[in-house]
């Protein structure tokens, strides 16, 4: 059996049942809006984590035109917990372009999809293949791993990316390209897992060079990563009865446009008490309330917490129960600050 036949037959019998999918082999194609939304969410999180967000978005905004008409702040709040707010901003930019420039209908070719703002080459390929059955080369981390193992690619990531993409591209064909793309994704997610691949359940062992060598888990090879830098900042938990003072972060940059606790700058050195007090958003009886750690993609952060009761100008007073909508780093800091025993 060829690699292609074996993998598609496996997919027909084992495709994951996901709310943005159509069943394989039936010729039905899922709603491009669902495919697009799911792919954007899945670029930074797992299926179990993304699924409730996906369903919430569909309830709030059943069509791309509904999403395009949503206020920025509501979309950002619904996105909180999915990370990378730049993606939520790109999501909105793309939805608005589809609504305004394409009458709410996603274009059906990879080229036209790539021309939309905020829609990158990976997502364009995924939507073209899955929603429109175009022979697009859909390569995410799962597919890279499967290619690295099938062909025992010795070049380490990230240098190997172009080679892995070319190898995946050589396997794309006009017959069932949407199912092929999803079959590779499923194989990578369920069987050819990063650690402990389930080769004994794999439909393509006969075609796998890494399996033949006996060391599949050592692929893809990787260049050792430099450690992420560490930053320190101070977060201020200012309360007024049952309300907490928040600020809106500047539109550009990390967590741009999001509601947040007031903070100092984030820098490589820890903040002294005097420095932390001088950067506070209000004069108040600030007391230390511990600290929290948070990992971002490019650095790790210690937020030293100060808490006080008082008034401040230029803040947004938020009921405590609404803090759940904060980005996770600030939610974590707010909870720790509010629960600290002073
Ligand atoms: Fe991955 Fe093992 Fe299948 Fe090769 S045989 S593709 S390493 S699961």
Coordinates of C-alpha atoms and ligand atoms in Angstrom, one line a residue:
X1 CA 0.0 0.0 0.0
X2 CA 1.3 3.5 -0.8
X3 CA 1.9 6.0 1.9
X4 CA -1.0 8.0 0.5
X5 CA -3.5 5.2 0.4
X6 CA -2.5 4.0 3.9
X7 CA -2.8 7.3 5.5
X8 CA -6.1 8.3 3.9
X9 CA -7.6 4.9 4.8
X10 CA -6.5 5.4 8.4
X11 CA -8.0 8.9 8.4
X12 CA -11.3 7.6 7.1
X13 CA -11.5 5.3 10.0
X14 CA -9.9 7.4 12.7
X15 CA -10.5 11.1 12.0
X16 CA -10.9 13.1 15.1
X17 CA -14.5 14.4 15.6
X18 CA -13.9 18.2 15.9
X19 CA -16.6 20.8 15.9
X20 CA -15.1 22.7 13.0
X21 CA -14.8 19.6 10.8
X22 CA -16.8 17.7 8.2
X23 CA -16.6 13.9 8.2
X24 CA -13.9 12.6 5.9
X25 CA -14.4 11.1 2.5
X26 CA -18.0 12.4 2.0
X27 CA -17.1 15.3 -0.2
X28 CA -18.7 17.7 2.2
X29 CA -16.6 20.7 3.2
X30 CA -16.9 22.6 6.4
X31 CA -17.7 26.3 6.8
X32 CA -14.6 28.4 5.9
X33 CA -15.3 30.7 8.9
X34 CA -15.1 27.7 11.3
X35 CA -12.0 26.4 9.7
X36 CA -10.3 29.8 9.8
X37 CA -11.3 30.5 13.4
X38 CA -10.2 27.1 14.6
X39 CA -6.9 27.3 12.8
X40 CA -6.1 30.7 14.2
X41 CA -6.9 29.4 17.7
X42 CA -5.0 26.2 17.3
X43 CA -1.8 27.9 16.3
X44 CA -1.1 28.7 19.9
X45 CA -3.0 26.1 21.9
X46 CA -4.3 22.5 22.0
X47 CA -7.6 21.2 20.8
X48 CA -9.0 20.6 24.3
X49 CA -8.1 24.1 25.3
X50 CA -9.2 25.8 22.1
X51 CA -12.6 24.0 21.8
X52 CA -14.6 25.9 24.4
X53 CA -13.2 29.2 23.0
X54 CA -14.2 28.2 19.5
X55 CA -17.7 27.3 20.7
X56 CA -18.0 30.6 22.6
X57 CA -17.0 32.6 19.6
X58 CA -19.5 30.8 17.4
X59 CA -22.3 31.5 19.9
X60 CA -21.3 35.2 20.2
X61 CA -20.6 35.6 16.5
X62 CA -22.1 32.9 14.3
X63 CA -20.7 34.3 11.1
X64 CA -17.7 36.2 10.0
X65 CA -19.9 39.3 9.4
X66 CA -21.1 39.1 13.0
X67 CA -17.5 38.9 14.2
X68 CA -16.5 41.8 11.9
X69 CA -19.2 44.0 13.6
X70 CA -18.1 43.2 17.2
X71 CA -16.4 45.9 19.3
X72 CA -12.6 45.3 19.7
X73 CA -12.8 45.1 23.4
X74 CA -15.4 42.3 23.4
X75 CA -13.4 40.2 21.0
X76 CA -10.2 40.8 23.1
X77 CA -12.1 39.8 26.3
X78 CA -13.4 36.6 24.6
X79 CA -9.9 35.9 23.5
X80 CA -8.3 36.2 27.0
X81 CA -6.7 32.9 27.9
X82 CA -5.8 32.1 24.3
X83 CA -2.6 34.2 24.5
X84 CA -1.0 36.4 21.8
X85 CA -3.5 39.2 21.5
X86 CA -1.9 40.2 18.2
X87 CA -3.7 37.2 16.8
X88 CA -7.0 38.4 18.0
X89 CA -6.3 41.8 16.4
X90 CA -5.4 40.1 13.2
X91 CA -8.5 38.0 13.5
X92 CA -10.7 41.1 13.6
X93 CA -8.8 42.8 10.8
X94 CA -9.3 39.7 8.6
X95 CA -13.0 39.4 9.5
X96 CA -13.6 43.0 8.7
X97 CA -11.9 42.6 5.3
X98 CA -14.0 39.6 4.5
X99 CA -17.2 41.4 5.5
X100 CA -16.3 44.7 3.7
X101 CA -14.4 43.5 0.7
X102 CA -16.0 40.0 0.0
X103 CA -19.6 40.5 1.2
X104 CA -18.9 38.1 4.1
X105 CA -17.8 35.2 2.0
X106 CA -14.2 33.9 2.3
X107 CA -12.4 33.7 -1.0
X108 CA -11.8 30.2 -2.1
X109 CA -8.1 30.1 -3.3
X110 CA -4.9 30.2 -1.3
X111 CA -3.7 33.3 -3.2
X112 CA -6.8 35.3 -2.5
X113 CA -6.9 34.1 1.2
X114 CA -3.2 35.2 1.6
X115 CA -4.2 38.7 0.3
X116 CA -6.5 39.2 3.4
X117 CA -5.0 41.2 6.2
X118 CA -3.9 39.3 9.3
X119 CA -4.2 35.9 7.5
X120 CA -0.7 34.3 7.3
X121 CA 0.5 31.7 4.8
X122 CA -0.1 28.7 7.1
X123 CA -3.8 29.7 7.7
X124 CA -4.3 30.5 4.0
X125 CA -3.1 27.0 3.1
X126 CA -5.2 25.3 5.8
X127 CA -8.4 27.1 4.9
X128 CA -7.8 26.5 1.1
X129 CA -7.2 22.8 1.7
X130 CA -9.8 22.0 4.4
X131 CA -12.7 24.3 3.5
X132 CA -12.2 24.4 -0.3
X133 CA -10.3 21.2 -1.0
X134 CA -7.5 23.0 -2.8
X135 CA -4.2 21.2 -3.1
X136 CA -2.4 23.5 -0.7
X137 CA 0.7 22.5 1.4
X138 CA -0.4 22.8 5.0
X139 CA 2.6 22.6 7.3
X140 CA 2.3 23.1 11.0
X141 CA 4.5 21.8 13.8
X142 CA 2.8 18.4 13.7
X143 CA 3.4 18.0 10.0
X144 CA 7.0 19.1 10.3
X145 CA 7.5 16.4 12.9
X146 CA 5.9 13.7 10.8
X147 CA 8.0 14.7 7.7
X148 CA 11.2 14.8 9.8
X149 CA 10.5 11.2 10.9
X150 CA 9.2 9.8 7.7
X151 CA 12.3 11.0 5.9
X152 CA 14.8 10.9 8.9
X153 CA 15.8 14.5 8.2
X154 CA 19.2 15.2 9.8
X155 CA 19.1 19.0 9.5
X156 CA 18.0 20.5 12.9
X157 CA 15.0 22.9 13.3
X158 CA 14.6 25.7 12.6
X159 CA 17.1 25.4 9.6
X160 CA 15.1 22.3 8.4
X161 CA 11.8 24.2 8.0
X162 CA 12.2 24.8 4.2
X163 CA 13.3 21.2 3.6
X164 CA 10.4 19.8 5.7
X165 CA 7.9 22.0 3.8
X166 CA 9.3 20.9 0.4
X167 CA 9.0 17.2 1.5
X168 CA 5.4 17.8 2.6
X169 CA 4.7 19.7 -0.6
X170 CA 5.9 16.7 -2.7
X171 CA 3.1 14.6 -1.1
X172 CA 0.2 17.0 -1.8
X173 CA -2.0 15.8 -4.7
X174 CA -5.3 16.8 -6.3
X175 CA -7.1 13.8 -4.9
X176 CA -8.8 14.7 -1.5
X177 CA -6.3 17.4 -0.5
X178 CA -8.4 18.6 2.4
X179 CA -8.6 15.1 3.9
X180 CA -4.9 14.7 3.2
X181 CA -4.0 17.8 5.2
X182 CA -6.2 16.8 8.1
X183 CA -4.9 13.2 8.0
X184 CA -1.3 14.4 8.4
X185 CA -2.4 16.8 11.2
X186 CA -4.2 13.9 13.0
X187 CA -1.4 11.5 12.6
X188 CA 1.0 14.1 14.1
X189 CA -1.4 14.9 17.0
X190 CA -2.6 11.5 17.9
X191 CA 0.0 8.9 16.8
X192 CA 3.3 10.5 15.8
X193 CA 3.3 12.4 19.0
X194 CA 6.3 14.6 20.0
X195 CA 7.3 12.2 22.9
X196 CA 6.7 8.4 22.7
X197 CA 5.2 8.2 19.2
X198 CA 2.8 5.3 18.9
X199 CA 4.6 3.5 16.0
X200 CA 2.8 0.3 16.8
X201 CA -0.5 1.9 15.9
X202 CA 0.8 3.9 12.9
X203 CA -0.5 3.3 9.4
X204 CA 2.7 4.3 7.7
X205 CA 5.5 2.5 9.5
X206 CA 6.4 0.8 6.3
X207 CA 7.3 4.2 4.8
X208 CA 9.0 5.7 7.8
X209 CA 12.8 6.1 7.7
X210 CA 13.0 7.0 11.4
X211 CA 11.0 3.9 12.4
X212 CA 13.3 1.8 10.3
X213 CA 16.3 3.3 12.1
X214 CA 14.7 2.6 15.5
X215 CA 15.1 6.2 16.8
X216 CA 11.9 8.1 15.8
X217 CA 11.8 10.2 18.9
X218 CA 15.1 11.8 18.1
X219 CA 13.4 13.6 15.1
X220 CA 13.0 16.4 14.4
X221 CA 16.6 17.3 15.4
X222 CA 16.8 20.7 17.1
X223 CA 19.4 23.4 17.6
X224 CA 19.7 23.9 21.4
X225 CA 17.6 26.9 22.5
X226 CA 19.2 29.9 24.2
X227 CA 17.5 30.6 27.6
X228 CA 14.7 33.1 27.5
X229 CA 15.7 36.4 29.2
X230 CA 14.0 37.3 32.5
X231 CA 12.3 40.5 33.4
X232 CA 11.0 42.1 36.6
X233 CA 8.1 44.4 37.0
X234 CA 5.8 45.7 39.7
X235 CA 2.0 45.2 39.5
X236 CA -0.2 47.4 41.6
X237 CA -3.4 46.0 43.1
X238 CA -5.3 49.1 44.2
X239 CA -8.8 48.5 45.6
X240 CA -11.7 50.7 46.4
X241 CA -14.1 48.5 48.3
X242 CA -15.1 45.7 46.0
X243 CA -13.5 47.3 42.9
X244 CA -10.0 47.0 41.5
X245 CA -8.2 49.7 39.5
X246 CA -7.3 48.7 36.0
X247 CA -5.7 50.5 33.0
X248 CA -5.9 49.9 29.3
X249 CA -2.6 49.1 27.8
X250 CA -1.3 51.0 24.8
X251 CA -2.7 49.6 21.5
X252 CA 0.7 48.4 20.2
X253 CA 3.0 45.9 21.8
X254 CA 2.6 43.0 24.2
X255 CA -1.0 42.6 25.4
X256 CA -1.8 45.8 23.4
X257 CA -5.2 47.3 24.0
X258 CA -6.0 44.9 26.8
X259 CA -7.3 45.8 30.3
X260 CA -4.5 45.3 32.8
X261 CA -3.3 46.0 36.3
X262 CA -1.2 49.1 36.5
X263 CA 2.4 48.1 36.3
X264 CA 5.9 49.6 36.3
X265 CA 8.2 49.0 33.3
X266 CA 9.5 45.5 32.9
X267 CA 13.3 45.3 33.1
X268 CA 16.1 42.9 33.8
X269 CA 16.7 44.0 37.4
X270 CA 14.4 43.5 40.4
X271 CA 12.7 46.6 41.7
X272 CA 13.7 48.1 45.1
X273 CA 10.9 49.1 47.4
X274 CA 11.6 52.8 46.8
X275 CA 11.6 52.4 43.0
X276 CA 8.4 50.4 43.2
X277 CA 6.7 53.1 45.3
X278 CA 7.9 55.9 43.0
X279 CA 6.3 54.1 40.0
X280 CA 3.0 53.6 41.7
X281 CA -0.2 54.9 40.1
X282 CA -1.4 56.7 43.3
X283 CA -0.1 57.8 46.7
X284 CA -1.4 55.1 49.1
X285 CA -0.3 52.9 51.9
X286 CA 1.3 50.3 49.6
X287 CA 2.2 46.9 51.1
X288 CA 4.1 44.1 49.6
X289 CA 1.7 41.3 48.5
X290 CA 4.2 38.7 47.2
X291 CA 5.0 38.0 43.6
X292 CA 4.0 35.9 40.7
X293 CA 5.9 34.3 37.8
X294 CA 4.7 34.2 34.2
X295 CA 6.2 32.9 31.0
X296 CA 5.8 34.7 27.7
X297 CA 7.1 33.3 24.4
X298 CA 10.2 35.5 24.4
X299 CA 10.9 36.1 28.1
X300 CA 9.9 35.2 31.6
X301 CA 8.5 37.7 34.1
X302 CA 8.4 38.2 37.8
X303 CA 5.7 40.6 38.9
X304 CA 6.4 42.0 42.4
X305 CA 3.0 42.8 43.8
X306 CA 2.0 45.9 45.9
X307 CA -1.5 46.3 47.3
X308 CA -3.3 49.2 48.8
X309 CA -6.8 50.6 49.3
X310 CA -7.3 54.1 47.9
X311 CA -8.3 56.4 45.1
X312 CA -6.4 57.1 41.8
X313 CA -7.0 59.2 38.7
X314 CA -6.9 57.8 35.2
X315 CA -7.9 54.3 36.1
X316 CA -10.8 52.1 35.3
X317 CA -12.6 50.7 38.4
X318 CA -13.7 47.1 37.8
X319 CA -15.8 44.9 40.0
X320 CA -13.7 42.0 41.3
X321 CA -16.0 39.5 39.6
X322 CA -15.1 40.9 36.2
X323 CA -11.4 40.3 36.6
X324 CA -11.8 36.9 34.9
X325 CA -11.6 38.7 31.6
X326 CA -8.1 40.0 32.2
X327 CA -5.2 38.4 30.3
X328 CA -3.8 35.5 32.3
X329 CA -0.7 37.3 33.6
X330 CA -2.8 40.0 35.2
X331 CA -5.5 37.7 36.4
X332 CA -2.9 35.6 38.2
X333 CA -1.3 38.8 39.7
X334 CA -4.7 40.2 40.7
X335 CA -5.8 36.9 42.4
X336 CA -2.4 36.6 44.2
X337 CA -2.5 40.3 45.3
X338 CA -6.1 40.2 46.5
X339 CA -5.6 36.9 48.4
X340 CA -2.3 37.9 50.0
X341 CA -2.4 38.1 53.8
X342 CA -1.1 41.6 54.6
Ligands
LIG1 FE1 5.7 8.6 13.4 FE2 6.3 6.1 14.2 FE3 4.5 6.5 12.3 FE4 7.1 7.0 11.8 S1 6.2 5.0 12.3 S2 5.4 8.3 11.2 S3 7.8 7.8 13.8 S4 4.4 7.2 14.4

